[in-house]
């Protein structure tokens, strides 16, 4: 009987130690809005949208353009993975600005919702 009780407490403490060290990932969804200018054609926006969709964690990519002003917005959602130990896997959003500039578009501003 003592052996069973001892075995029970050993297993209980082992499980307790394992579960405290285990991480339980959660996600946080953020909406990124980039205002861009110097838009001359739809191909610029289509190629930009295609490149942004390749970034891990990015979804719901769309572009809005006001052709008369040549200005528009790039809007997308990003799902950050947050673990139980408060580690956050962030993506470098500077790469998005580089993608904008690579297409001869102007970067005006940036917001996160």
PDB file of N, CA and C in Angstrom:
ATOM      1  N   UNK A   1       0.822  -1.190   0.000  1.00  0.00           N
ATOM      2  CA  UNK A   1       0.000   0.000   0.000  1.00  0.00           C
ATOM      3  C   UNK A   1       0.871   1.261   0.000  1.00  0.00           C
ATOM      4  N   UNK A   2       1.965   1.237   0.803  1.00  0.00           N
ATOM      5  CA  UNK A   2       2.862   2.381   0.845  1.00  0.00           C
ATOM      6  C   UNK A   2       3.491   2.620  -0.521  1.00  0.00           C
ATOM      7  N   UNK A   3       3.818   1.518  -1.208  1.00  0.00           N
ATOM      8  CA  UNK A   3       4.439   1.643  -2.528  1.00  0.00           C
ATOM      9  C   UNK A   3       3.488   2.299  -3.527  1.00  0.00           C
ATOM     10  N   UNK A   4       2.201   1.951  -3.444  1.00  0.00           N
ATOM     11  CA  UNK A   4       1.220   2.539  -4.356  1.00  0.00           C
ATOM     12  C   UNK A   4       1.065   4.035  -4.096  1.00  0.00           C
ATOM     13  N   UNK A   5       1.054   4.416  -2.831  1.00  0.00           N
ATOM     14  CA  UNK A   5       0.929   5.832  -2.480  1.00  0.00           C
ATOM     15  C   UNK A   5       2.172   6.591  -2.932  1.00  0.00           C
ATOM     16  N   UNK A   6       3.336   6.004  -2.701  1.00  0.00           N
ATOM     17  CA  UNK A   6       4.591   6.618  -3.125  1.00  0.00           C
ATOM     18  C   UNK A   6       4.627   6.773  -4.648  1.00  0.00           C
ATOM     19  N   UNK A   7       4.221   5.731  -5.353  1.00  0.00           N
ATOM     20  CA  UNK A   7       4.182   5.772  -6.809  1.00  0.00           C
ATOM     21  C   UNK A   7       3.205   6.849  -7.298  1.00  0.00           C
ATOM     22  N   UNK A   8       2.058   6.948  -6.636  1.00  0.00           N
ATOM     23  CA  UNK A   8       1.069   7.962  -6.996  1.00  0.00           C
ATOM     24  C   UNK A   8       1.651   9.367  -6.866  1.00  0.00           C
ATOM     25  N   UNK A   9       2.325   9.659  -5.756  1.00  0.00           N
ATOM     26  CA  UNK A   9       2.887  10.991  -5.552  1.00  0.00           C
ATOM     27  C   UNK A   9       4.062  11.271  -6.486  1.00  0.00           C
ATOM     28  N   UNK A  10       4.829  10.253  -6.817  1.00  0.00           N
ATOM     29  CA  UNK A  10       5.912  10.431  -7.787  1.00  0.00           C
ATOM     30  C   UNK A  10       5.352  10.799  -9.162  1.00  0.00           C
ATOM     31  N   UNK A  11       4.334  10.071  -9.580  1.00  0.00           N
ATOM     32  CA  UNK A  11       3.718  10.370 -10.871  1.00  0.00           C
ATOM     33  C   UNK A  11       3.041  11.740 -10.864  1.00  0.00           C
ATOM     34  N   UNK A  12       2.398  12.071  -9.762  1.00  0.00           N
ATOM     35  CA  UNK A  12       1.744  13.365  -9.638  1.00  0.00           C
ATOM     36  C   UNK A  12       2.753  14.506  -9.728  1.00  0.00           C
ATOM     37  N   UNK A  13       3.859  14.393  -9.030  1.00  0.00           N
ATOM     38  CA  UNK A  13       4.871  15.456  -9.070  1.00  0.00           C
ATOM     39  C   UNK A  13       5.537  15.539 -10.443  1.00  0.00           C
ATOM     40  N   UNK A  14       5.740  14.400 -11.097  1.00  0.00           N
ATOM     41  CA  UNK A  14       6.326  14.414 -12.442  1.00  0.00           C
ATOM     42  C   UNK A  14       5.377  15.103 -13.421  1.00  0.00           C
ATOM     43  N   UNK A  15       4.100  14.783 -13.346  1.00  0.00           N
ATOM     44  CA  UNK A  15       3.118  15.409 -14.233  1.00  0.00           C
ATOM     45  C   UNK A  15       3.008  16.907 -13.958  1.00  0.00           C
ATOM     46  N   UNK A  16       3.033  17.270 -12.693  1.00  0.00           N
ATOM     47  CA  UNK A  16       2.933  18.678 -12.312  1.00  0.00           C
ATOM     48  C   UNK A  16       4.113  19.467 -12.865  1.00  0.00           C
ATOM     49  N   UNK A  17       5.305  18.914 -12.749  1.00  0.00           N
ATOM     50  CA  UNK A  17       6.492  19.570 -13.288  1.00  0.00           C
ATOM     51  C   UNK A  17       6.436  19.683 -14.794  1.00  0.00           C
ATOM     52  N   UNK A  18       5.956  18.651 -15.461  1.00  0.00           N
ATOM     53  CA  UNK A  18       5.849  18.663 -16.920  1.00  0.00           C
ATOM     54  C   UNK A  18       4.830  19.695 -17.381  1.00  0.00           C
ATOM     55  N   UNK A  19       3.685  19.740 -16.728  1.00  0.00           N
ATOM     56  CA  UNK A  19       2.627  20.643 -17.182  1.00  0.00           C
ATOM     57  C   UNK A  19       2.978  22.107 -16.922  1.00  0.00           C
ATOM     58  N   UNK A  20       3.778  22.397 -15.913  1.00  0.00           N
ATOM     59  CA  UNK A  20       4.166  23.781 -15.651  1.00  0.00           C
ATOM     60  C   UNK A  20       5.179  24.277 -16.677  1.00  0.00           C
ATOM     61  N   UNK A  21       5.968  23.372 -17.237  1.00  0.00           N
ATOM     62  CA  UNK A  21       6.960  23.763 -18.229  1.00  0.00           C
ATOM     63  C   UNK A  21       6.396  23.759 -19.641  1.00  0.00           C
ATOM     64  N   UNK A  22       5.237  23.200 -19.825  1.00  0.00           N
ATOM     65  CA  UNK A  22       4.615  23.118 -21.148  1.00  0.00           C
ATOM     66  C   UNK A  22       4.058  24.490 -21.527  1.00  0.00           C
ATOM     67  N   UNK A  23       4.176  24.852 -22.804  1.00  0.00           N
ATOM     68  CA  UNK A  23       3.614  26.115 -23.261  1.00  0.00           C
ATOM     69  C   UNK A  23       2.311  25.842 -23.995  1.00  0.00           C
ATOM     70  N   UNK A  24       1.388  26.743 -23.848  1.00  0.00           N
ATOM     71  CA  UNK A  24       0.096  26.629 -24.500  1.00  0.00           C
ATOM     72  C   UNK A  24      -0.058  27.823 -25.435  1.00  0.00           C
ATOM     73  N   UNK A  25       0.245  27.636 -26.719  1.00  0.00           N
ATOM     74  CA  UNK A  25       0.219  28.783 -27.634  1.00  0.00           C
ATOM     75  C   UNK A  25      -1.175  29.380 -27.822  1.00  0.00           C
ATOM     76  N   UNK A  26      -1.190  30.690 -27.898  1.00  0.00           N
ATOM     77  CA  UNK A  26      -2.404  31.435 -28.198  1.00  0.00           C
ATOM     78  C   UNK A  26      -2.061  32.411 -29.314  1.00  0.00           C
ATOM     79  N   UNK A  27      -3.060  32.922 -29.987  1.00  0.00           N
ATOM     80  CA  UNK A  27      -2.791  33.896 -31.028  1.00  0.00           C
ATOM     81  C   UNK A  27      -3.493  35.209 -30.724  1.00  0.00           C
ATOM     82  N   UNK A  28      -2.881  36.265 -31.191  1.00  0.00           N
ATOM     83  CA  UNK A  28      -3.454  37.602 -31.073  1.00  0.00           C
ATOM     84  C   UNK A  28      -3.518  38.168 -32.488  1.00  0.00           C
ATOM     85  N   UNK A  29      -4.690  38.582 -32.905  1.00  0.00           N
ATOM     86  CA  UNK A  29      -4.873  39.096 -34.265  1.00  0.00           C
ATOM     87  C   UNK A  29      -4.777  40.617 -34.259  1.00  0.00           C
ATOM     88  N   UNK A  30      -3.913  41.141 -35.127  1.00  0.00           N
ATOM     89  CA  UNK A  30      -3.758  42.580 -35.292  1.00  0.00           C
ATOM     90  C   UNK A  30      -4.036  42.937 -36.747  1.00  0.00           C
ATOM     91  N   UNK A  31      -4.594  44.102 -36.962  1.00  0.00           N
ATOM     92  CA  UNK A  31      -4.847  44.598 -38.317  1.00  0.00           C
ATOM     93  C   UNK A  31      -3.821  45.695 -38.609  1.00  0.00           C
ATOM     94  N   UNK A  32      -3.079  45.532 -39.703  1.00  0.00           N
ATOM     95  CA  UNK A  32      -2.066  46.493 -40.121  1.00  0.00           C
ATOM     96  C   UNK A  32      -2.605  47.283 -41.307  1.00  0.00           C
ATOM     97  N   UNK A  33      -2.470  48.601 -41.243  1.00  0.00           N
ATOM     98  CA  UNK A  33      -2.940  49.474 -42.320  1.00  0.00           C
ATOM     99  C   UNK A  33      -1.776  50.362 -42.759  1.00  0.00           C
ATOM    100  N   UNK A  34      -1.346  50.175 -43.992  1.00  0.00           N
ATOM    101  CA  UNK A  34      -0.292  50.994 -44.583  1.00  0.00           C
ATOM    102  C   UNK A  34      -0.937  51.934 -45.600  1.00  0.00           C
ATOM    103  N   UNK A  35      -0.674  53.223 -45.488  1.00  0.00           N
ATOM    104  CA  UNK A  35      -1.132  54.177 -46.489  1.00  0.00           C
ATOM    105  C   UNK A  35       0.002  54.369 -47.485  1.00  0.00           C
ATOM    106  N   UNK A  36      -0.328  54.223 -48.768  1.00  0.00           N
ATOM    107  CA  UNK A  36       0.692  54.300 -49.815  1.00  0.00           C
ATOM    108  C   UNK A  36       0.264  55.315 -50.870  1.00  0.00           C
ATOM    109  N   UNK A  37       1.248  55.799 -51.643  1.00  0.00           N
ATOM    110  CA  UNK A  37       0.967  56.767 -52.699  1.00  0.00           C
ATOM    111  C   UNK A  37       1.766  56.415 -53.948  1.00  0.00           C
ATOM    112  N   UNK A  38       1.610  57.219 -54.986  1.00  0.00           N
ATOM    113  CA  UNK A  38       2.268  57.017 -56.287  1.00  0.00           C
ATOM    114  C   UNK A  38       1.768  55.757 -56.988  1.00  0.00           C
ATOM    115  N   UNK A  39       0.518  55.401 -56.773  1.00  0.00           N
ATOM    116  CA  UNK A  39      -0.054  54.226 -57.434  1.00  0.00           C
ATOM    117  C   UNK A  39      -0.430  54.629 -58.858  1.00  0.00           C
ATOM    118  N   UNK A  40       0.111  53.890 -59.835  1.00  0.00           N
ATOM    119  CA  UNK A  40      -0.181  54.215 -61.235  1.00  0.00           C
ATOM    120  C   UNK A  40      -0.988  53.135 -61.938  1.00  0.00           C
ATOM    121  N   UNK A  41      -0.896  51.887 -61.454  1.00  0.00           N
ATOM    122  CA  UNK A  41      -1.656  50.824 -62.120  1.00  0.00           C
ATOM    123  C   UNK A  41      -2.009  49.706 -61.145  1.00  0.00           C
ATOM    124  N   UNK A  42      -2.958  48.909 -61.541  1.00  0.00           N
ATOM    125  CA  UNK A  42      -3.459  47.815 -60.708  1.00  0.00           C
ATOM    126  C   UNK A  42      -2.400  46.740 -60.491  1.00  0.00           C
ATOM    127  N   UNK A  43      -1.487  46.561 -61.442  1.00  0.00           N
ATOM    128  CA  UNK A  43      -0.452  45.523 -61.316  1.00  0.00           C
ATOM    129  C   UNK A  43       0.446  45.764 -60.109  1.00  0.00           C
ATOM    130  N   UNK A  44       0.720  47.033 -59.801  1.00  0.00           N
ATOM    131  CA  UNK A  44       1.520  47.344 -58.612  1.00  0.00           C
ATOM    132  C   UNK A  44       0.843  46.785 -57.361  1.00  0.00           C
ATOM    133  N   UNK A  45      -0.450  47.020 -57.255  1.00  0.00           N
ATOM    134  CA  UNK A  45      -1.192  46.564 -56.078  1.00  0.00           C
ATOM    135  C   UNK A  45      -1.325  45.048 -56.046  1.00  0.00           C
ATOM    136  N   UNK A  46      -1.580  44.453 -57.210  1.00  0.00           N
ATOM    137  CA  UNK A  46      -1.729  42.994 -57.275  1.00  0.00           C
ATOM    138  C   UNK A  46      -0.442  42.282 -56.884  1.00  0.00           C
ATOM    139  N   UNK A  47       0.701  42.764 -57.387  1.00  0.00           N
ATOM    140  CA  UNK A  47       1.974  42.109 -57.056  1.00  0.00           C
ATOM    141  C   UNK A  47       2.328  42.315 -55.586  1.00  0.00           C
ATOM    142  N   UNK A  48       2.008  43.500 -55.048  1.00  0.00           N
ATOM    143  CA  UNK A  48       2.248  43.762 -53.627  1.00  0.00           C
ATOM    144  C   UNK A  48       1.393  42.838 -52.767  1.00  0.00           C
ATOM    145  N   UNK A  49       0.131  42.711 -53.110  1.00  0.00           N
ATOM    146  CA  UNK A  49      -0.774  41.835 -52.360  1.00  0.00           C
ATOM    147  C   UNK A  49      -0.289  40.391 -52.409  1.00  0.00           C
ATOM    148  N   UNK A  50       0.162  39.938 -53.567  1.00  0.00           N
ATOM    149  CA  UNK A  50       0.663  38.573 -53.731  1.00  0.00           C
ATOM    150  C   UNK A  50       1.877  38.318 -52.831  1.00  0.00           C
ATOM    151  N   UNK A  51       2.797  39.285 -52.765  1.00  0.00           N
ATOM    152  CA  UNK A  51       3.995  39.139 -51.920  1.00  0.00           C
ATOM    153  C   UNK A  51       3.640  39.134 -50.434  1.00  0.00           C
ATOM    154  N   UNK A  52       2.725  39.995 -50.026  1.00  0.00           N
ATOM    155  CA  UNK A  52       2.331  40.081 -48.613  1.00  0.00           C
ATOM    156  C   UNK A  52       1.677  38.779 -48.161  1.00  0.00           C
ATOM    157  N   UNK A  53       0.893  38.158 -49.039  1.00  0.00           N
ATOM    158  CA  UNK A  53       0.218  36.903 -48.692  1.00  0.00           C
ATOM    159  C   UNK A  53       1.198  35.778 -48.391  1.00  0.00           C
ATOM    160  N   UNK A  54       2.436  35.884 -48.844  1.00  0.00           N
ATOM    161  CA  UNK A  54       3.449  34.850 -48.608  1.00  0.00           C
ATOM    162  C   UNK A  54       4.036  34.903 -47.198  1.00  0.00           C
ATOM    163  N   UNK A  55       3.857  36.001 -46.486  1.00  0.00           N
ATOM    164  CA  UNK A  55       4.417  36.150 -45.140  1.00  0.00           C
ATOM    165  C   UNK A  55       3.648  35.257 -44.176  1.00  0.00           C
ATOM    166  N   UNK A  56       4.390  34.486 -43.395  1.00  0.00           N
ATOM    167  CA  UNK A  56       3.773  33.565 -42.438  1.00  0.00           C
ATOM    168  C   UNK A  56       2.956  34.345 -41.401  1.00  0.00           C
ATOM    169  N   UNK A  57       1.721  33.908 -41.180  1.00  0.00           N
ATOM    170  CA  UNK A  57       0.850  34.537 -40.189  1.00  0.00           C
ATOM    171  C   UNK A  57      -0.040  35.632 -40.751  1.00  0.00           C
ATOM    172  N   UNK A  58       0.180  36.007 -42.021  1.00  0.00           N
ATOM    173  CA  UNK A  58      -0.604  37.075 -42.641  1.00  0.00           C
ATOM    174  C   UNK A  58      -1.834  36.487 -43.318  1.00  0.00           C
ATOM    175  N   UNK A  59      -2.952  37.163 -43.160  1.00  0.00           N
ATOM    176  CA  UNK A  59      -4.190  36.743 -43.824  1.00  0.00           C
ATOM    177  C   UNK A  59      -5.016  37.977 -44.166  1.00  0.00           C
ATOM    178  N   UNK A  60      -6.090  37.767 -44.881  1.00  0.00           N
ATOM    179  CA  UNK A  60      -7.056  38.821 -45.205  1.00  0.00           C
ATOM    180  C   UNK A  60      -6.405  40.049 -45.838  1.00  0.00           C
ATOM    181  N   UNK A  61      -5.551  39.835 -46.818  1.00  0.00           N
ATOM    182  CA  UNK A  61      -4.851  40.940 -47.477  1.00  0.00           C
ATOM    183  C   UNK A  61      -5.778  41.594 -48.495  1.00  0.00           C
ATOM    184  N   UNK A  62      -5.851  42.933 -48.440  1.00  0.00           N
ATOM    185  CA  UNK A  62      -6.620  43.652 -49.455  1.00  0.00           C
ATOM    186  C   UNK A  62      -5.996  45.022 -49.681  1.00  0.00           C
ATOM    187  N   UNK A  63      -6.260  45.559 -50.851  1.00  0.00           N
ATOM    188  CA  UNK A  63      -5.781  46.894 -51.186  1.00  0.00           C
ATOM    189  C   UNK A  63      -6.972  47.753 -51.587  1.00  0.00           C
ATOM    190  N   UNK A  64      -6.887  49.016 -51.238  1.00  0.00           N
ATOM    191  CA  UNK A  64      -7.911  49.995 -51.589  1.00  0.00           C
ATOM    192  C   UNK A  64      -7.190  51.149 -52.270  1.00  0.00           C
ATOM    193  N   UNK A  65      -7.731  51.627 -53.382  1.00  0.00           N
ATOM    194  CA  UNK A  65      -7.066  52.708 -54.101  1.00  0.00           C
ATOM    195  C   UNK A  65      -8.053  53.783 -54.526  1.00  0.00           C
ATOM    196  N   UNK A  66      -7.607  55.040 -54.414  1.00  0.00           N
ATOM    197  CA  UNK A  66      -8.340  56.182 -54.963  1.00  0.00           C
ATOM    198  C   UNK A  66      -7.521  56.651 -56.163  1.00  0.00           C
ATOM    199  N   UNK A  67      -7.939  56.221 -57.343  1.00  0.00           N
ATOM    200  CA  UNK A  67      -7.144  56.432 -58.553  1.00  0.00           C
ATOM    201  C   UNK A  67      -6.910  57.905 -58.860  1.00  0.00           C
ATOM    202  N   UNK A  68      -7.876  58.764 -58.560  1.00  0.00           N
ATOM    203  CA  UNK A  68      -7.704  60.184 -58.890  1.00  0.00           C
ATOM    204  C   UNK A  68      -6.561  60.830 -58.106  1.00  0.00           C
ATOM    205  N   UNK A  69      -6.291  60.341 -56.900  1.00  0.00           N
ATOM    206  CA  UNK A  69      -5.201  60.899 -56.088  1.00  0.00           C
ATOM    207  C   UNK A  69      -3.937  60.050 -56.150  1.00  0.00           C
ATOM    208  N   UNK A  70      -4.053  58.816 -56.635  1.00  0.00           N
ATOM    209  CA  UNK A  70      -2.885  57.928 -56.670  1.00  0.00           C
ATOM    210  C   UNK A  70      -2.507  57.395 -55.297  1.00  0.00           C
ATOM    211  N   UNK A  71      -3.415  57.551 -54.335  1.00  0.00           N
ATOM    212  CA  UNK A  71      -3.160  57.060 -52.976  1.00  0.00           C
ATOM    213  C   UNK A  71      -4.061  55.875 -52.676  1.00  0.00           C
ATOM    214  N   UNK A  72      -3.628  55.065 -51.728  1.00  0.00           N
ATOM    215  CA  UNK A  72      -4.428  53.918 -51.343  1.00  0.00           C
ATOM    216  C   UNK A  72      -3.964  53.334 -50.028  1.00  0.00           C
ATOM    217  N   UNK A  73      -4.529  52.199 -49.696  1.00  0.00           N
ATOM    218  CA  UNK A  73      -4.176  51.518 -48.450  1.00  0.00           C
ATOM    219  C   UNK A  73      -3.950  50.039 -48.706  1.00  0.00           C
ATOM    220  N   UNK A  74      -2.984  49.512 -47.987  1.00  0.00           N
ATOM    221  CA  UNK A  74      -2.730  48.078 -47.928  1.00  0.00           C
ATOM    222  C   UNK A  74      -3.182  47.652 -46.542  1.00  0.00           C
ATOM    223  N   UNK A  75      -4.126  46.725 -46.472  1.00  0.00           N
ATOM    224  CA  UNK A  75      -4.687  46.285 -45.191  1.00  0.00           C
ATOM    225  C   UNK A  75      -4.551  44.773 -45.095  1.00  0.00           C
ATOM    226  N   UNK A  76      -4.032  44.304 -43.954  1.00  0.00           N
ATOM    227  CA  UNK A  76      -3.951  42.859 -43.750  1.00  0.00           C
ATOM    228  C   UNK A  76      -3.978  42.529 -42.271  1.00  0.00           C
ATOM    229  N   UNK A  77      -4.347  41.302 -41.981  1.00  0.00           N
ATOM    230  CA  UNK A  77      -4.367  40.805 -40.601  1.00  0.00           C
ATOM    231  C   UNK A  77      -3.108  39.989 -40.369  1.00  0.00           C
ATOM    232  N   UNK A  78      -2.578  40.080 -39.152  1.00  0.00           N
ATOM    233  CA  UNK A  78      -1.419  39.274 -38.771  1.00  0.00           C
ATOM    234  C   UNK A  78      -1.739  38.591 -37.452  1.00  0.00           C
ATOM    235  N   UNK A  79      -1.563  37.279 -37.418  1.00  0.00           N
ATOM    236  CA  UNK A  79      -1.818  36.496 -36.209  1.00  0.00           C
ATOM    237  C   UNK A  79      -0.504  36.222 -35.506  1.00  0.00           C
ATOM    238  N   UNK A  80      -0.270  36.916 -34.385  1.00  0.00           N
ATOM    239  CA  UNK A  80       0.926  36.697 -33.576  1.00  0.00           C
ATOM    240  C   UNK A  80       0.703  35.469 -32.712  1.00  0.00           C
ATOM    241  N   UNK A  81       1.708  34.624 -32.619  1.00  0.00           N
ATOM    242  CA  UNK A  81       1.626  33.461 -31.749  1.00  0.00           C
ATOM    243  C   UNK A  81       2.235  33.844 -30.411  1.00  0.00           C
ATOM    244  N   UNK A  82       1.421  33.752 -29.362  1.00  0.00           N
ATOM    245  CA  UNK A  82       1.865  34.089 -28.011  1.00  0.00           C
ATOM    246  C   UNK A  82       1.814  32.814 -27.189  1.00  0.00           C
ATOM    247  N   UNK A  83       2.943  32.419 -26.614  1.00  0.00           N
ATOM    248  CA  UNK A  83       2.979  31.183 -25.829  1.00  0.00           C
ATOM    249  C   UNK A  83       2.657  31.490 -24.372  1.00  0.00           C
ATOM    250  N   UNK A  84       2.473  30.445 -23.593  1.00  0.00           N
ATOM    251  CA  UNK A  84       2.165  30.592 -22.176  1.00  0.00           C
ATOM    252  C   UNK A  84       3.289  31.222 -21.386  1.00  0.00           C
ATOM    253  N   UNK A  85       4.497  31.246 -21.940  1.00  0.00           N
ATOM    254  CA  UNK A  85       5.629  31.862 -21.248  1.00  0.00           C
ATOM    255  C   UNK A  85       5.863  33.284 -21.741  1.00  0.00           C
ATOM    256  N   UNK A  86       4.842  33.863 -22.389  1.00  0.00           N
ATOM    257  CA  UNK A  86       4.861  35.241 -22.879  1.00  0.00           C
ATOM    258  C   UNK A  86       5.908  35.494 -23.957  1.00  0.00           C
ATOM    259  N   UNK A  87       6.322  34.458 -24.673  1.00  0.00           N
ATOM    260  CA  UNK A  87       7.191  34.660 -25.826  1.00  0.00           C
ATOM    261  C   UNK A  87       6.314  34.985 -27.018  1.00  0.00           C
ATOM    262  N   UNK A  88       6.690  36.002 -27.763  1.00  0.00           N
ATOM    263  CA  UNK A  88       5.906  36.404 -28.925  1.00  0.00           C
ATOM    264  C   UNK A  88       6.760  36.221 -30.172  1.00  0.00           C
ATOM    265  N   UNK A  89       6.195  35.543 -31.170  1.00  0.00           N
ATOM    266  CA  UNK A  89       6.885  35.367 -32.440  1.00  0.00           C
ATOM    267  C   UNK A  89       6.472  36.507 -33.357  1.00  0.00           C
ATOM    268  N   UNK A  90       7.222  37.596 -33.353  1.00  0.00           N
ATOM    269  CA  UNK A  90       6.889  38.744 -34.183  1.00  0.00           C
ATOM    270  C   UNK A  90       7.502  38.606 -35.559  1.00  0.00           C
ATOM    271  N   UNK A  91       6.813  39.128 -36.539  1.00  0.00           N
ATOM    272  CA  UNK A  91       7.359  39.229 -37.883  1.00  0.00           C
ATOM    273  C   UNK A  91       7.914  40.646 -38.022  1.00  0.00           C
ATOM    274  N   UNK A  92       8.980  40.783 -38.784  1.00  0.00           N
ATOM    275  CA  UNK A  92       9.574  42.092 -39.016  1.00  0.00           C
ATOM    276  C   UNK A  92       8.733  42.821 -40.056  1.00  0.00           C
ATOM    277  N   UNK A  93       7.957  43.801 -39.624  1.00  0.00           N
ATOM    278  CA  UNK A  93       7.087  44.519 -40.545  1.00  0.00           C
ATOM    279  C   UNK A  93       7.862  45.504 -41.412  1.00  0.00           C
ATOM    280  N   UNK A  94       9.158  45.673 -41.165  1.00  0.00           N
ATOM    281  CA  UNK A  94       9.995  46.498 -42.035  1.00  0.00           C
ATOM    282  C   UNK A  94      10.073  45.922 -43.433  1.00  0.00           C
ATOM    283  N   UNK A  95       9.922  44.612 -43.533  1.00  0.00           N
ATOM    284  CA  UNK A  95       9.949  43.954 -44.839  1.00  0.00           C
ATOM    285  C   UNK A  95       8.767  44.399 -45.695  1.00  0.00           C
ATOM    286  N   UNK A  96       7.644  44.717 -45.070  1.00  0.00           N
ATOM    287  CA  UNK A  96       6.473  45.197 -45.809  1.00  0.00           C
ATOM    288  C   UNK A  96       6.788  46.557 -46.434  1.00  0.00           C
ATOM    289  N   UNK A  97       7.436  47.425 -45.673  1.00  0.00           N
ATOM    290  CA  UNK A  97       7.814  48.743 -46.201  1.00  0.00           C
ATOM    291  C   UNK A  97       8.763  48.581 -47.389  1.00  0.00           C
ATOM    292  N   UNK A  98       9.696  47.631 -47.303  1.00  0.00           N
ATOM    293  CA  UNK A  98      10.613  47.377 -48.418  1.00  0.00           C
ATOM    294  C   UNK A  98       9.852  46.912 -49.653  1.00  0.00           C
ATOM    295  N   UNK A  99       8.850  46.048 -49.455  1.00  0.00           N
ATOM    296  CA  UNK A  99       8.040  45.570 -50.583  1.00  0.00           C
ATOM    297  C   UNK A  99       7.287  46.723 -51.245  1.00  0.00           C
ATOM    298  N   UNK A 100       6.817  47.668 -50.437  1.00  0.00           N
ATOM    299  CA  UNK A 100       6.109  48.840 -50.967  1.00  0.00           C
ATOM    300  C   UNK A 100       7.063  49.687 -51.805  1.00  0.00           C
ATOM    301  N   UNK A 101       8.230  49.990 -51.251  1.00  0.00           N
ATOM    302  CA  UNK A 101       9.196  50.844 -51.940  1.00  0.00           C
ATOM    303  C   UNK A 101       9.756  50.177 -53.195  1.00  0.00           C
ATOM    304  N   UNK A 102       9.884  48.849 -53.180  1.00  0.00           N
ATOM    305  CA  UNK A 102      10.407  48.100 -54.328  1.00  0.00           C
ATOM    306  C   UNK A 102       9.520  48.275 -55.561  1.00  0.00           C
ATOM    307  N   UNK A 103       8.260  48.551 -55.368  1.00  0.00           N
ATOM    308  CA  UNK A 103       7.312  48.713 -56.478  1.00  0.00           C
ATOM    309  C   UNK A 103       7.121  50.181 -56.860  1.00  0.00           C
ATOM    310  N   UNK A 104       8.082  51.029 -56.455  1.00  0.00           N
ATOM    311  CA  UNK A 104       8.051  52.473 -56.740  1.00  0.00           C
ATOM    312  C   UNK A 104       6.810  53.154 -56.169  1.00  0.00           C
ATOM    313  N   UNK A 105       6.332  52.621 -55.068  1.00  0.00           N
ATOM    314  CA  UNK A 105       5.215  53.230 -54.354  1.00  0.00           C
ATOM    315  C   UNK A 105       5.773  54.046 -53.194  1.00  0.00           C
ATOM    316  N   UNK A 106       5.080  55.084 -52.818  1.00  0.00           N
ATOM    317  CA  UNK A 106       5.510  55.895 -51.687  1.00  0.00           C
ATOM    318  C   UNK A 106       4.842  55.430 -50.405  1.00  0.00           C
ATOM    319  N   UNK A 107       5.603  55.449 -49.324  1.00  0.00           N
ATOM    320  CA  UNK A 107       5.091  55.059 -48.010  1.00  0.00           C
ATOM    321  C   UNK A 107       4.678  56.329 -47.281  1.00  0.00           C
ATOM    322  N   UNK A 108       3.397  56.424 -46.879  1.00  0.00           N
ATOM    323  CA  UNK A 108       2.907  57.621 -46.203  1.00  0.00           C
ATOM    324  C   UNK A 108       2.865  57.410 -44.692  1.00  0.00           C
ATOM    325  N   UNK A 109       2.083  56.439 -44.234  1.00  0.00           N
ATOM    326  CA  UNK A 109       2.031  56.145 -42.798  1.00  0.00           C
ATOM    327  C   UNK A 109       1.571  54.714 -42.554  1.00  0.00           C
ATOM    328  N   UNK A 110       1.503  54.392 -41.251  1.00  0.00           N
ATOM    329  CA  UNK A 110       1.282  53.015 -40.827  1.00  0.00           C
ATOM    330  C   UNK A 110       0.509  53.027 -39.517  1.00  0.00           C
ATOM    331  N   UNK A 111      -0.526  52.178 -39.413  1.00  0.00           N
ATOM    332  CA  UNK A 111      -1.316  52.058 -38.177  1.00  0.00           C
ATOM    333  C   UNK A 111      -1.554  50.586 -37.862  1.00  0.00           C
ATOM    334  N   UNK A 112      -1.706  50.301 -36.579  1.00  0.00           N
ATOM    335  CA  UNK A 112      -2.076  48.956 -36.126  1.00  0.00           C
ATOM    336  C   UNK A 112      -3.362  49.085 -35.323  1.00  0.00           C
ATOM    337  N   UNK A 113      -4.325  48.224 -35.632  1.00  0.00           N
ATOM    338  CA  UNK A 113      -5.574  48.195 -34.852  1.00  0.00           C
ATOM    339  C   UNK A 113      -5.605  46.939 -34.021  1.00  0.00           C
TER     340      UNK A 113
END
